[in-house]
PDB file of C-alpha atoms in Angstrom:
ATOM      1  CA  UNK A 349      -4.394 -10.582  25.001  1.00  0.00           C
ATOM      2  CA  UNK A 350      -1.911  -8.225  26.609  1.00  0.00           C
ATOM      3  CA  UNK A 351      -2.790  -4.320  27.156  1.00  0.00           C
ATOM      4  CA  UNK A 352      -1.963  -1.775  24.314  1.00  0.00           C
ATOM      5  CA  UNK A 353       1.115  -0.666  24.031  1.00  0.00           C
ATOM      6  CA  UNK A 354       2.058   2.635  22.358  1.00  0.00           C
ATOM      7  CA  UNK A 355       4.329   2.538  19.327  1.00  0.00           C
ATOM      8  CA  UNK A 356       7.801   4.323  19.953  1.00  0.00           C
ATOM      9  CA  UNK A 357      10.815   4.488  18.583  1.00  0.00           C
ATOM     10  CA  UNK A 358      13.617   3.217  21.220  1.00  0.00           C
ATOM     11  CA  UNK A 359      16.125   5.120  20.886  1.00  0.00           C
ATOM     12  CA  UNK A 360      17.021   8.066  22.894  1.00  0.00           C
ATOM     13  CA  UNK A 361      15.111  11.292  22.604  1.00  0.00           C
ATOM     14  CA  UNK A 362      12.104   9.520  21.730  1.00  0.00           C
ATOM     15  CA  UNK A 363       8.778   9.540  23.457  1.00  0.00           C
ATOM     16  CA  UNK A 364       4.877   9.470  23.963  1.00  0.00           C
ATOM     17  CA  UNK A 365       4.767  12.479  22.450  1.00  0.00           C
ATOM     18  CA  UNK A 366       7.682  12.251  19.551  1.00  0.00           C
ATOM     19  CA  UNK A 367       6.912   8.415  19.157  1.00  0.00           C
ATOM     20  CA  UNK A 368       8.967   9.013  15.527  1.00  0.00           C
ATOM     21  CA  UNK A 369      11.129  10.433  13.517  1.00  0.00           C
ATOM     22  CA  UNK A 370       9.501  13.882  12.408  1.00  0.00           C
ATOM     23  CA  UNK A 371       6.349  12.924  14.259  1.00  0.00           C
ATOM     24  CA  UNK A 372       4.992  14.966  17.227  1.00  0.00           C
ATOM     25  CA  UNK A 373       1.592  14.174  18.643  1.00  0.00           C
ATOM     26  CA  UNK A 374      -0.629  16.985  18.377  1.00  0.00           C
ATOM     27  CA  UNK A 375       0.908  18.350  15.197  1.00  0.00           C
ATOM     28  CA  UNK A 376       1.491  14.844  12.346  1.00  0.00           C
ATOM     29  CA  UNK A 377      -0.905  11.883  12.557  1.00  0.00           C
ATOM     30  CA  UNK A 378       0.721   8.449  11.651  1.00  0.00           C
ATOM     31  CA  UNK A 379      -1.165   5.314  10.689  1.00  0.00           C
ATOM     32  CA  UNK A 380      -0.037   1.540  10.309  1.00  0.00           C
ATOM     33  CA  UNK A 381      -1.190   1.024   6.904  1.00  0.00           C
ATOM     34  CA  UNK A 382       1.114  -1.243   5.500  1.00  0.00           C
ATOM     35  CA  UNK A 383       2.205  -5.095   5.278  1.00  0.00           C
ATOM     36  CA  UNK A 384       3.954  -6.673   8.258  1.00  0.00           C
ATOM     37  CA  UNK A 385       6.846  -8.681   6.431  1.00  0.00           C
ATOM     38  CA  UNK A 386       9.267 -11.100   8.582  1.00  0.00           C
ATOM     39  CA  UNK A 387      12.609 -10.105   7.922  1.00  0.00           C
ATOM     40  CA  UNK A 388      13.492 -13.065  10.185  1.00  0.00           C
ATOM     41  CA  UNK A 389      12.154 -15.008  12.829  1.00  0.00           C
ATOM     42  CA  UNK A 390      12.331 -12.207  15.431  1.00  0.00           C
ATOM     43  CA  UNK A 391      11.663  -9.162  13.050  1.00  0.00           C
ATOM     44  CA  UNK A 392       8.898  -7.384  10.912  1.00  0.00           C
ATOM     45  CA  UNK A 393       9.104  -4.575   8.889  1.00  0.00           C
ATOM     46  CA  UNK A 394       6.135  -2.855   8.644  1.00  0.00           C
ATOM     47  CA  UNK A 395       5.162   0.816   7.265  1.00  0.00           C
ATOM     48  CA  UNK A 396       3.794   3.760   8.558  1.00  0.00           C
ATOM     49  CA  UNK A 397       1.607   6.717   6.697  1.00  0.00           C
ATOM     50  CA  UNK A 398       2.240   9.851   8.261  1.00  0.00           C
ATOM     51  CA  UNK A 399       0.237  12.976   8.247  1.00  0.00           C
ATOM     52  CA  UNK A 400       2.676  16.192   7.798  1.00  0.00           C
ATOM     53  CA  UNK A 401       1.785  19.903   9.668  1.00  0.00           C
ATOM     54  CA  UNK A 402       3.846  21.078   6.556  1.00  0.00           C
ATOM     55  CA  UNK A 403       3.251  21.632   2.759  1.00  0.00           C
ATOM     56  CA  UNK A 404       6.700  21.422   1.333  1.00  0.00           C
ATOM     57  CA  UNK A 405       8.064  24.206  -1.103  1.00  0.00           C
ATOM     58  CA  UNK A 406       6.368  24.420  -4.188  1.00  0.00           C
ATOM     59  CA  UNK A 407       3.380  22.123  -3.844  1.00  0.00           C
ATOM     60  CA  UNK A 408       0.501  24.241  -3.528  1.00  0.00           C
ATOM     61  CA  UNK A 409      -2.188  21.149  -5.163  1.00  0.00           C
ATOM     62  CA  UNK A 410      -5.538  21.445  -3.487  1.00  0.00           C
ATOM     63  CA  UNK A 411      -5.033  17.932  -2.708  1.00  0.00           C
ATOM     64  CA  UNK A 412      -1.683  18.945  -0.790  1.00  0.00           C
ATOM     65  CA  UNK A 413      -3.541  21.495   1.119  1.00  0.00           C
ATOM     66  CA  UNK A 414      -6.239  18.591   2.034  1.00  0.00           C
ATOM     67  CA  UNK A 415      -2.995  16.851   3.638  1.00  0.00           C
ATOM     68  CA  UNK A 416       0.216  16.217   2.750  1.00  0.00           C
ATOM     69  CA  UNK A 417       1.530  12.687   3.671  1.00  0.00           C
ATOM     70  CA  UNK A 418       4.899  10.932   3.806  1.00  0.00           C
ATOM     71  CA  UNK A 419       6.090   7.425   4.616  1.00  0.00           C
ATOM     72  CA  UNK A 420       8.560   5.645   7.798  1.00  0.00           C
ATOM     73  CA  UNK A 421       9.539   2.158   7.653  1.00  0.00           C
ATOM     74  CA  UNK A 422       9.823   0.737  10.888  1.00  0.00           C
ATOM     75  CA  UNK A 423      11.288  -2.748  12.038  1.00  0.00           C
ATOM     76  CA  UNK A 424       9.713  -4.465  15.247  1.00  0.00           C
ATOM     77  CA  UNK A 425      11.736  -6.830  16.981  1.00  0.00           C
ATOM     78  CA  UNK A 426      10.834  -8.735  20.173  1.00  0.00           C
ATOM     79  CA  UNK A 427      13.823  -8.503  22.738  1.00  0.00           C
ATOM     80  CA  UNK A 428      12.343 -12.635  23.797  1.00  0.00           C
ATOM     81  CA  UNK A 429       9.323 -14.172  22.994  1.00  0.00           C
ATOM     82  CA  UNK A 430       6.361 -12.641  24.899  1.00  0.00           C
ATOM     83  CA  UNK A 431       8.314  -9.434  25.618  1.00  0.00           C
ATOM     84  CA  UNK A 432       7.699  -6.052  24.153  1.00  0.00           C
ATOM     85  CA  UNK A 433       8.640  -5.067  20.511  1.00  0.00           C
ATOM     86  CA  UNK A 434      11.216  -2.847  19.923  1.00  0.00           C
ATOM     87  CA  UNK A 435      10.563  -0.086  17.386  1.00  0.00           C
ATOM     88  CA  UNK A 436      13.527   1.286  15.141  1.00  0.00           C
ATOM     89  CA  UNK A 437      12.059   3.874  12.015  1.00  0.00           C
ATOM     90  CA  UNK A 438      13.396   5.077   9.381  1.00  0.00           C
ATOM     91  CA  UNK A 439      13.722   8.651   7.903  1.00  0.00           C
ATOM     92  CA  UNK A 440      10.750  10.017   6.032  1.00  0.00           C
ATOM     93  CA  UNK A 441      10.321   9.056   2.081  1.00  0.00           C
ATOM     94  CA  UNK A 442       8.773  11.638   0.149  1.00  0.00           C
ATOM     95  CA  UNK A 443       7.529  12.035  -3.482  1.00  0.00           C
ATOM     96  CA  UNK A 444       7.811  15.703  -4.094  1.00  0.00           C
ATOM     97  CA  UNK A 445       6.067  17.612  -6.089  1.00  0.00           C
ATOM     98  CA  UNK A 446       5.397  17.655  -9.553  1.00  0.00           C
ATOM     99  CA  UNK A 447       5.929  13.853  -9.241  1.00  0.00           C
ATOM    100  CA  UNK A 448       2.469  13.295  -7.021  1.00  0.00           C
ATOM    101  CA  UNK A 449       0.436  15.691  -5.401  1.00  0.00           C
ATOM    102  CA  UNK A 450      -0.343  15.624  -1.753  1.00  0.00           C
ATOM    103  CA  UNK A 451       2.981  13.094  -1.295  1.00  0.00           C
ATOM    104  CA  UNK A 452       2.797   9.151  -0.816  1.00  0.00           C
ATOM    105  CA  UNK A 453       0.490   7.131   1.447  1.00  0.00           C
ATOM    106  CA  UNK A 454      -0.703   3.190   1.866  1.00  0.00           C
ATOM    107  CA  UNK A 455       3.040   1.309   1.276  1.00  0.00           C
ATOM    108  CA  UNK A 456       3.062  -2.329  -0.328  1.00  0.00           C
ATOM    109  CA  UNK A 457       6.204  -4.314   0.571  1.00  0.00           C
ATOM    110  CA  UNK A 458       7.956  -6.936  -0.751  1.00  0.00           C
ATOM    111  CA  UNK A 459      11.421  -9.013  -0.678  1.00  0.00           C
ATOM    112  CA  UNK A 460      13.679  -8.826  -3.340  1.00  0.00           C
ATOM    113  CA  UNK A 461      16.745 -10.939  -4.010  1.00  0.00           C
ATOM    114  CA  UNK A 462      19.855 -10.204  -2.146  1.00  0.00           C
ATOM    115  CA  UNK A 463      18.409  -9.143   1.078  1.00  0.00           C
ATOM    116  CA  UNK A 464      16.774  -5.933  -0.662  1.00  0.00           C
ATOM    117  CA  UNK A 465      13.082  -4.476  -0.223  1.00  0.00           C
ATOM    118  CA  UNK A 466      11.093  -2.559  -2.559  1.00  0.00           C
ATOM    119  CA  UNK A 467       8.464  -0.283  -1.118  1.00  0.00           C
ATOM    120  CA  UNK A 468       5.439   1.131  -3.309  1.00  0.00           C
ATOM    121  CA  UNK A 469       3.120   3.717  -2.365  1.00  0.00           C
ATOM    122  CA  UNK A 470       0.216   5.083  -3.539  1.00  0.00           C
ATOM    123  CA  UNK A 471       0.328   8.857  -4.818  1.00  0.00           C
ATOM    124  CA  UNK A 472      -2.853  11.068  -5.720  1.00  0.00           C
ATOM    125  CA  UNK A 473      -2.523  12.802  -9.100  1.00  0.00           C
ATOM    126  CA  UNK A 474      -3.903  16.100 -10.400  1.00  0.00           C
ATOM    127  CA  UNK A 475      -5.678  16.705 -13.239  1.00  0.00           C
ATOM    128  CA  UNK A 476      -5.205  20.339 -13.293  1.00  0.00           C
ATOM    129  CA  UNK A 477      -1.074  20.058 -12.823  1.00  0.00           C
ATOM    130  CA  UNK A 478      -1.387  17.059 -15.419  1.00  0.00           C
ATOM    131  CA  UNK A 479       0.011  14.387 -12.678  1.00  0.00           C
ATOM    132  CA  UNK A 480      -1.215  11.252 -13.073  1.00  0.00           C
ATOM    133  CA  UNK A 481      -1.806   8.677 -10.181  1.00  0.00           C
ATOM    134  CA  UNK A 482       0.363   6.256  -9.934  1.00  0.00           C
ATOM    135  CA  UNK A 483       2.409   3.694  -7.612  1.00  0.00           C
ATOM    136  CA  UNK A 484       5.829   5.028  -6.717  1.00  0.00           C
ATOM    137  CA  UNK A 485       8.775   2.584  -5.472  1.00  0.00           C
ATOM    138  CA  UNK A 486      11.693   2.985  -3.721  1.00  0.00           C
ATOM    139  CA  UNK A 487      14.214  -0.161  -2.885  1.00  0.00           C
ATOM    140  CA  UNK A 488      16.444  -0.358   0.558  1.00  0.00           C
ATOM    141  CA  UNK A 489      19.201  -2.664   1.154  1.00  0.00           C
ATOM    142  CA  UNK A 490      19.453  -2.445   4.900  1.00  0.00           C
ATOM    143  CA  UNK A 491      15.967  -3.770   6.005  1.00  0.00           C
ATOM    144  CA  UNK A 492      14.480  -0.560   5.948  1.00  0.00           C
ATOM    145  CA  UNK A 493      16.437   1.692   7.528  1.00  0.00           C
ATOM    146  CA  UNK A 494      17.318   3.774   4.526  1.00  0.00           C
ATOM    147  CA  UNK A 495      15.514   4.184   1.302  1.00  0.00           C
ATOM    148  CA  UNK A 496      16.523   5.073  -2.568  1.00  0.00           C
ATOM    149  CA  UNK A 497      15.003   8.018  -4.716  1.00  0.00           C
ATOM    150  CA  UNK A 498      11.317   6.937  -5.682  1.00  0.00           C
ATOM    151  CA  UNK A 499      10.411   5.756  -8.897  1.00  0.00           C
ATOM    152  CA  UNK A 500       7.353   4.790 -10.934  1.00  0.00           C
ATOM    153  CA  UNK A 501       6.312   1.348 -10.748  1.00  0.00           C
ATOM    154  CA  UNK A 502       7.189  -0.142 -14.145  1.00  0.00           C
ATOM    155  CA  UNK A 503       7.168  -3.507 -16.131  1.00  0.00           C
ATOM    156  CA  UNK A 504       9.863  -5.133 -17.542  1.00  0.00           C
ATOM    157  CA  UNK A 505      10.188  -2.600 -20.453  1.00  0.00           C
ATOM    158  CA  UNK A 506      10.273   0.306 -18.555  1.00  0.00           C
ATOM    159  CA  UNK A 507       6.838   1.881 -19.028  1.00  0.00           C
ATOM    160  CA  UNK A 508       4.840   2.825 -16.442  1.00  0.00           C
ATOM    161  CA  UNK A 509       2.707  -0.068 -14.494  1.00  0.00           C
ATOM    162  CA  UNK A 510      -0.877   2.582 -14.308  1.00  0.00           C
ATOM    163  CA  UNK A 511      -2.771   2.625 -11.292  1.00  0.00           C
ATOM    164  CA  UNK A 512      -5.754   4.628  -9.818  1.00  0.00           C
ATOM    165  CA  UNK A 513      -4.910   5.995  -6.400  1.00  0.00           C
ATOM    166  CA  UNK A 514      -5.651   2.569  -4.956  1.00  0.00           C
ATOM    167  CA  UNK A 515      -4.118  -0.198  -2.645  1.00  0.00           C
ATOM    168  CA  UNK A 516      -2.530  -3.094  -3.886  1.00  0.00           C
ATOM    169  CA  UNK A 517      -0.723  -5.874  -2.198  1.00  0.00           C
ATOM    170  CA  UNK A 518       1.811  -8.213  -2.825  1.00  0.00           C
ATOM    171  CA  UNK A 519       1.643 -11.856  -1.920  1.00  0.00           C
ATOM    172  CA  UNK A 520       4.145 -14.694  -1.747  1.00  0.00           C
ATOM    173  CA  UNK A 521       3.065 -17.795  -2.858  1.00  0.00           C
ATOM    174  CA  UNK A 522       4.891 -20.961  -0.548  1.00  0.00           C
ATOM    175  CA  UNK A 523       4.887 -23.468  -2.837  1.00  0.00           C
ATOM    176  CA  UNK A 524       7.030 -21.850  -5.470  1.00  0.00           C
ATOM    177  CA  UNK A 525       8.401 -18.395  -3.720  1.00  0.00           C
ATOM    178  CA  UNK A 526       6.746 -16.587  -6.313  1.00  0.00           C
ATOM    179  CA  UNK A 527       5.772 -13.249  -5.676  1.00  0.00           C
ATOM    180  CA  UNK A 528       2.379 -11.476  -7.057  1.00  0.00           C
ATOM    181  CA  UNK A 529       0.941  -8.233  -6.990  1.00  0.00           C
ATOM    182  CA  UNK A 530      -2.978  -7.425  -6.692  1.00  0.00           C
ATOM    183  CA  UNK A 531      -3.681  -4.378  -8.054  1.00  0.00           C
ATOM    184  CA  UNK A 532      -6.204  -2.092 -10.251  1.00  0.00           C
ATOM    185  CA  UNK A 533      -3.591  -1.817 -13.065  1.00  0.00           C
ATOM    186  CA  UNK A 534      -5.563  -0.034 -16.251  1.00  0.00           C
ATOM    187  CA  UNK A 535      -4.739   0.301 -19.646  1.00  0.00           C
ATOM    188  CA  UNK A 536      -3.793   3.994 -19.411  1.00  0.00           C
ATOM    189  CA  UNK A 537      -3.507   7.000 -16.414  1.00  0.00           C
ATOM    190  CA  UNK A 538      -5.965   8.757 -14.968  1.00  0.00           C
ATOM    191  CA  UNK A 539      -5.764  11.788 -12.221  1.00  0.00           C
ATOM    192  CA  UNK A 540      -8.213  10.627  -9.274  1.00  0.00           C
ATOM    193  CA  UNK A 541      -8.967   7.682  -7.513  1.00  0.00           C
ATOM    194  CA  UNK A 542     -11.353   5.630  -9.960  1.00  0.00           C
ATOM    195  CA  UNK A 543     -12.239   3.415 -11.513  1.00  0.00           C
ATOM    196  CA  UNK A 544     -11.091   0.992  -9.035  1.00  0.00           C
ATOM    197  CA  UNK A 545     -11.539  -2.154 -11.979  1.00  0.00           C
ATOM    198  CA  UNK A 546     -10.534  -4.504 -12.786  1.00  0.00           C
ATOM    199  CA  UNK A 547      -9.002  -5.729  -9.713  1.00  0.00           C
ATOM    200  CA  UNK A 548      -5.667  -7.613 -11.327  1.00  0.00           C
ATOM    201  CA  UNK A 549      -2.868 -10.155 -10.454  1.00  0.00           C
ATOM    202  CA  UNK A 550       0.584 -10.283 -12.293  1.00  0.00           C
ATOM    203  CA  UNK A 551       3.897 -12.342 -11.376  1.00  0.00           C
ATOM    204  CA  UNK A 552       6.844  -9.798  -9.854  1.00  0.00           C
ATOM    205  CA  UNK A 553      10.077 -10.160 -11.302  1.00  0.00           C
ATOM    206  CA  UNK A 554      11.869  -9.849  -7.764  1.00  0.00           C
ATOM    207  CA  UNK A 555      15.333  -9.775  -9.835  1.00  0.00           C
ATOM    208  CA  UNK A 556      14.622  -6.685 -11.348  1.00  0.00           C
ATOM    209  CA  UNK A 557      11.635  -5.380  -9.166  1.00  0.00           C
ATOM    210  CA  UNK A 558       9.267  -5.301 -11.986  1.00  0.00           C
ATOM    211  CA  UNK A 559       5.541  -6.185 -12.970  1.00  0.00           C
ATOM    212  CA  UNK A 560       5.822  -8.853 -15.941  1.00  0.00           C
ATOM    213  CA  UNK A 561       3.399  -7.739 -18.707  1.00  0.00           C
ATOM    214  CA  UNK A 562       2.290 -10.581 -20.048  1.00  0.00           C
ATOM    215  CA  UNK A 563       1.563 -12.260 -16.843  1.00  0.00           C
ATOM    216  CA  UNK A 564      -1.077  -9.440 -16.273  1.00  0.00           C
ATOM    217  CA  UNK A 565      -4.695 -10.985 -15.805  1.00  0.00           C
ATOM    218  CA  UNK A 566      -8.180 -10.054 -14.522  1.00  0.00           C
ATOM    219  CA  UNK A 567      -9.410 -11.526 -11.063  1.00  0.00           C
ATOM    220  CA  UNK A 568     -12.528  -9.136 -11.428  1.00  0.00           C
ATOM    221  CA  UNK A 569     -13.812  -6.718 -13.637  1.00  0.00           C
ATOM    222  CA  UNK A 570     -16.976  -4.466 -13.316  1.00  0.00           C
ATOM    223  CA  UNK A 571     -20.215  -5.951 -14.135  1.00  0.00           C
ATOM    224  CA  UNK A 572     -22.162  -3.823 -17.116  1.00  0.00           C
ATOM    225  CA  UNK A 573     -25.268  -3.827 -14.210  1.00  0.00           C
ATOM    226  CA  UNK A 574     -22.994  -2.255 -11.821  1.00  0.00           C
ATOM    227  CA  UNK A 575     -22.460   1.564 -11.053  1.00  0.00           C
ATOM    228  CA  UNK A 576     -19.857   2.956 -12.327  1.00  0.00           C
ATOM    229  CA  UNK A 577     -18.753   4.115  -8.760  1.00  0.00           C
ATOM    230  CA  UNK A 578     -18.169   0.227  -7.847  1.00  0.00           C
ATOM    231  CA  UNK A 579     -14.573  -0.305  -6.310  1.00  0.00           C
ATOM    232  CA  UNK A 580     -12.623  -3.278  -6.351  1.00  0.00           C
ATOM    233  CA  UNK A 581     -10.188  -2.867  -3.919  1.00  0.00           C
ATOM    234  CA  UNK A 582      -9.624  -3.028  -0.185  1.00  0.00           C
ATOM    235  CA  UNK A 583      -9.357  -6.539   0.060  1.00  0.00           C
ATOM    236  CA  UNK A 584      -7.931  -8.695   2.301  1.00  0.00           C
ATOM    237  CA  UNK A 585      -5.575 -11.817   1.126  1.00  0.00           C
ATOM    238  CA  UNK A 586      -4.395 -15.247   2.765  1.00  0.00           C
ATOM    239  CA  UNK A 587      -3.275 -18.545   1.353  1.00  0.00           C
ATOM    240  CA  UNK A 588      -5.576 -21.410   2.675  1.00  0.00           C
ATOM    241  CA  UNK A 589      -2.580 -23.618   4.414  1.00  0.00           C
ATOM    242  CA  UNK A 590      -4.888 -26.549   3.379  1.00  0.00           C
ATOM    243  CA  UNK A 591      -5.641 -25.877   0.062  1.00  0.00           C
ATOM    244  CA  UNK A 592      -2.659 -23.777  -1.465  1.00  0.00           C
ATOM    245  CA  UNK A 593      -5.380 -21.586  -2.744  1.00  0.00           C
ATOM    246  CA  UNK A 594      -4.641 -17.369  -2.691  1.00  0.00           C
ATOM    247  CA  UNK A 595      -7.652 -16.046  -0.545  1.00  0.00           C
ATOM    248  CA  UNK A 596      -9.006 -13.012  -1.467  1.00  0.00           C
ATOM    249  CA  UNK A 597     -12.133 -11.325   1.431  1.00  0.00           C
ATOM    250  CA  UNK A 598     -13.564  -8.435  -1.239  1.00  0.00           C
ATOM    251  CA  UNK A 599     -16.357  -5.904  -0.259  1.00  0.00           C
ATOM    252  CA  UNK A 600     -18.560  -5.401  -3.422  1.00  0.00           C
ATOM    253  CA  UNK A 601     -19.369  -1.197  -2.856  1.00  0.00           C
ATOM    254  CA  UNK A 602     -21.440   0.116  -3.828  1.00  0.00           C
ATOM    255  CA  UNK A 603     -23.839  -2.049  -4.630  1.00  0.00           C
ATOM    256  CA  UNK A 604     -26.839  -0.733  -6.111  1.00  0.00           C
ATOM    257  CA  UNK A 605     -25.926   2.805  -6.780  1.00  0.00           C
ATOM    258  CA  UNK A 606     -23.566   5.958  -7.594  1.00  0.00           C
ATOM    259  CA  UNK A 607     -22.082   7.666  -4.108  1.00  0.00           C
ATOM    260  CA  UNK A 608     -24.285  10.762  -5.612  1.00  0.00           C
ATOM    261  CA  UNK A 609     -27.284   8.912  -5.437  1.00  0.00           C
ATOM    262  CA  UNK A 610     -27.099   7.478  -1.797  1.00  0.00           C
ATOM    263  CA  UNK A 611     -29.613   8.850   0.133  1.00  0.00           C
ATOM    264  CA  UNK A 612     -30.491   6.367   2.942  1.00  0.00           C
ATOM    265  CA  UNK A 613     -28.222   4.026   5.182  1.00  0.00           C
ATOM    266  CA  UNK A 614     -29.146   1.039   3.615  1.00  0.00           C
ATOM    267  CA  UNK A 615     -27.450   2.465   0.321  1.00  0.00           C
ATOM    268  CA  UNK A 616     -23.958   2.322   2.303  1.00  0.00           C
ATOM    269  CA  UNK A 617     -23.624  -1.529   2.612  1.00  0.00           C
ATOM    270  CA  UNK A 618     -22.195  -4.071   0.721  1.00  0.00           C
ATOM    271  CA  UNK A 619     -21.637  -7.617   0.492  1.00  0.00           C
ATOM    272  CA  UNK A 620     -18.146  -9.161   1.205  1.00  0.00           C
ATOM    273  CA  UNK A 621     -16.888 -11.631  -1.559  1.00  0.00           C
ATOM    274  CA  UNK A 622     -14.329 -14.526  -1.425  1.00  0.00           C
ATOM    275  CA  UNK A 623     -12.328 -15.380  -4.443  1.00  0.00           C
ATOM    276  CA  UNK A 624     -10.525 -18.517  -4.422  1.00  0.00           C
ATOM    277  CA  UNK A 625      -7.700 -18.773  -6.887  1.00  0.00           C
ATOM    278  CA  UNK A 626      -5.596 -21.722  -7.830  1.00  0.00           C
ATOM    279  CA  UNK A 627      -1.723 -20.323  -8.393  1.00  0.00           C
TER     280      UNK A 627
END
């Protein structure tokens, strides 16, 4: 493998220490949290969670004063094969408040017809300003560069798709080009985190940009011998080239008890499960 490179945008007035747009070292953290997508064979567009210094206007959650995050796209192209990448971002995207507390974090991407992108992210609620968690989404047209006003994630009739503050993925299956999402969706909202079940998958209507409702079903749910703190999420996914099947890598955590109750070391681990599923 080659030596580490730093990450920095390469156009003028860009640097080690502003390696981004809005993005000084010392004063915002940024974080690679996203899925690489290929826009072609010499691109990926990948997104970045960024740490602000600054509370905006207005937004005085305790979860903003925790940290306040906001999301750059940035595309990665290799000048020739074996070369360094090239990093372009874009401007930030923020949800402001009262539409999530704290901002938007941990982007999901996806192709759309017509050379569009939608982008979700995951935003924190807040049960005292009534917000609700949910995903927010915002589309681009120009491979990232430039980004629409977010919007809740939403089926097909317009009401909102309800998540904890969780990751979800989507994934693209090869043999048909259809496009899934793997998510905790839930029956109603809720303002925190949890429960992080059932763990879903549901076809995405890349037309329209839009969960399908009916398509909705349950890859795992929580066992009744289970703690109620048990989290479904923060999986990894692949599709077995051999097989065809959808790969899912899942850590089962906690295992044997409540995050209140942990006491020892041995209370922190968890055993990783694979899920095959047959698209």
């Amino acid at each position: 493998w080659s030596d580490w490179r730093q990450v920095i945008d390469r156009r003028p007035g860009f640097d080690a220490k502003q390696w981004a747009p809005g993005v000084v070292y010392g004063q915002e953290g940024g974080v690679g949290d996203g899925q690489p997508v290929l826009i072609d064979d010499n691109a990926i567009l990948m997104g970045f969670t960024v740490i602000e210094s600054k509370i905006p206007d207005g937004d005085n959650t305790e979860r903003s004063k925790e940290h306040y995050c906001s999301v750059r796209y940035a595309q990665a192209r290799w000048k020739t094969m074996g070369e360094d990448l090239e990093w372009t971002f874009s401007d930030s995207i923020r949800v402001p408040f009262p539409e999530a507390a704290g901002g938007a974090c941990e982007t999901a991407l996806a192709r759309l017809t017509r050379n569009r992108w939608i982008n979700t992210m995951r935003c924190q609620g807040d049960e005292a300003c009534k917000i609700y968690s949910r995903r927010m989404t915002t589309i681009s047209i120009d491979d990232g560069m430039t980004w629409s006003r977010p919007m809740p994630l939403a089926y097909e009739d317009g009401s909102t798709v309800w998540t904890p503050a969780s990751v979800h993925r989507f994934f693209v299956f090869s043999k048909t080009g259809q496009t899934y999402l793997l998510a905790n969706i839930l029956p109603g909202p809720v303002y925190h985190q949890t429960p992080r079940y059932p763990l879903c998958i549901a076809e995405f209507d890349t037309e329209r940009g839009v969960v399908l409702k009916d398509t909705v079903q349950v890859i795992q749910d929580r066992p009744a011998d289970a703690p109620v703190d048990r989290r479904y999420t923060n999986f990894g996914c692949f599709e077995d080239r051999k097989t065809g099947e959808l790969v899912l890598t899942m850590p089962e955590h906690p295992l044997h008890k409540n995050y209140d109750e942990m006491t020892e070391s041995a209370d922190y681990t968890g055993d990783c499960i694979i899920y095959r599923i047959r698209l």
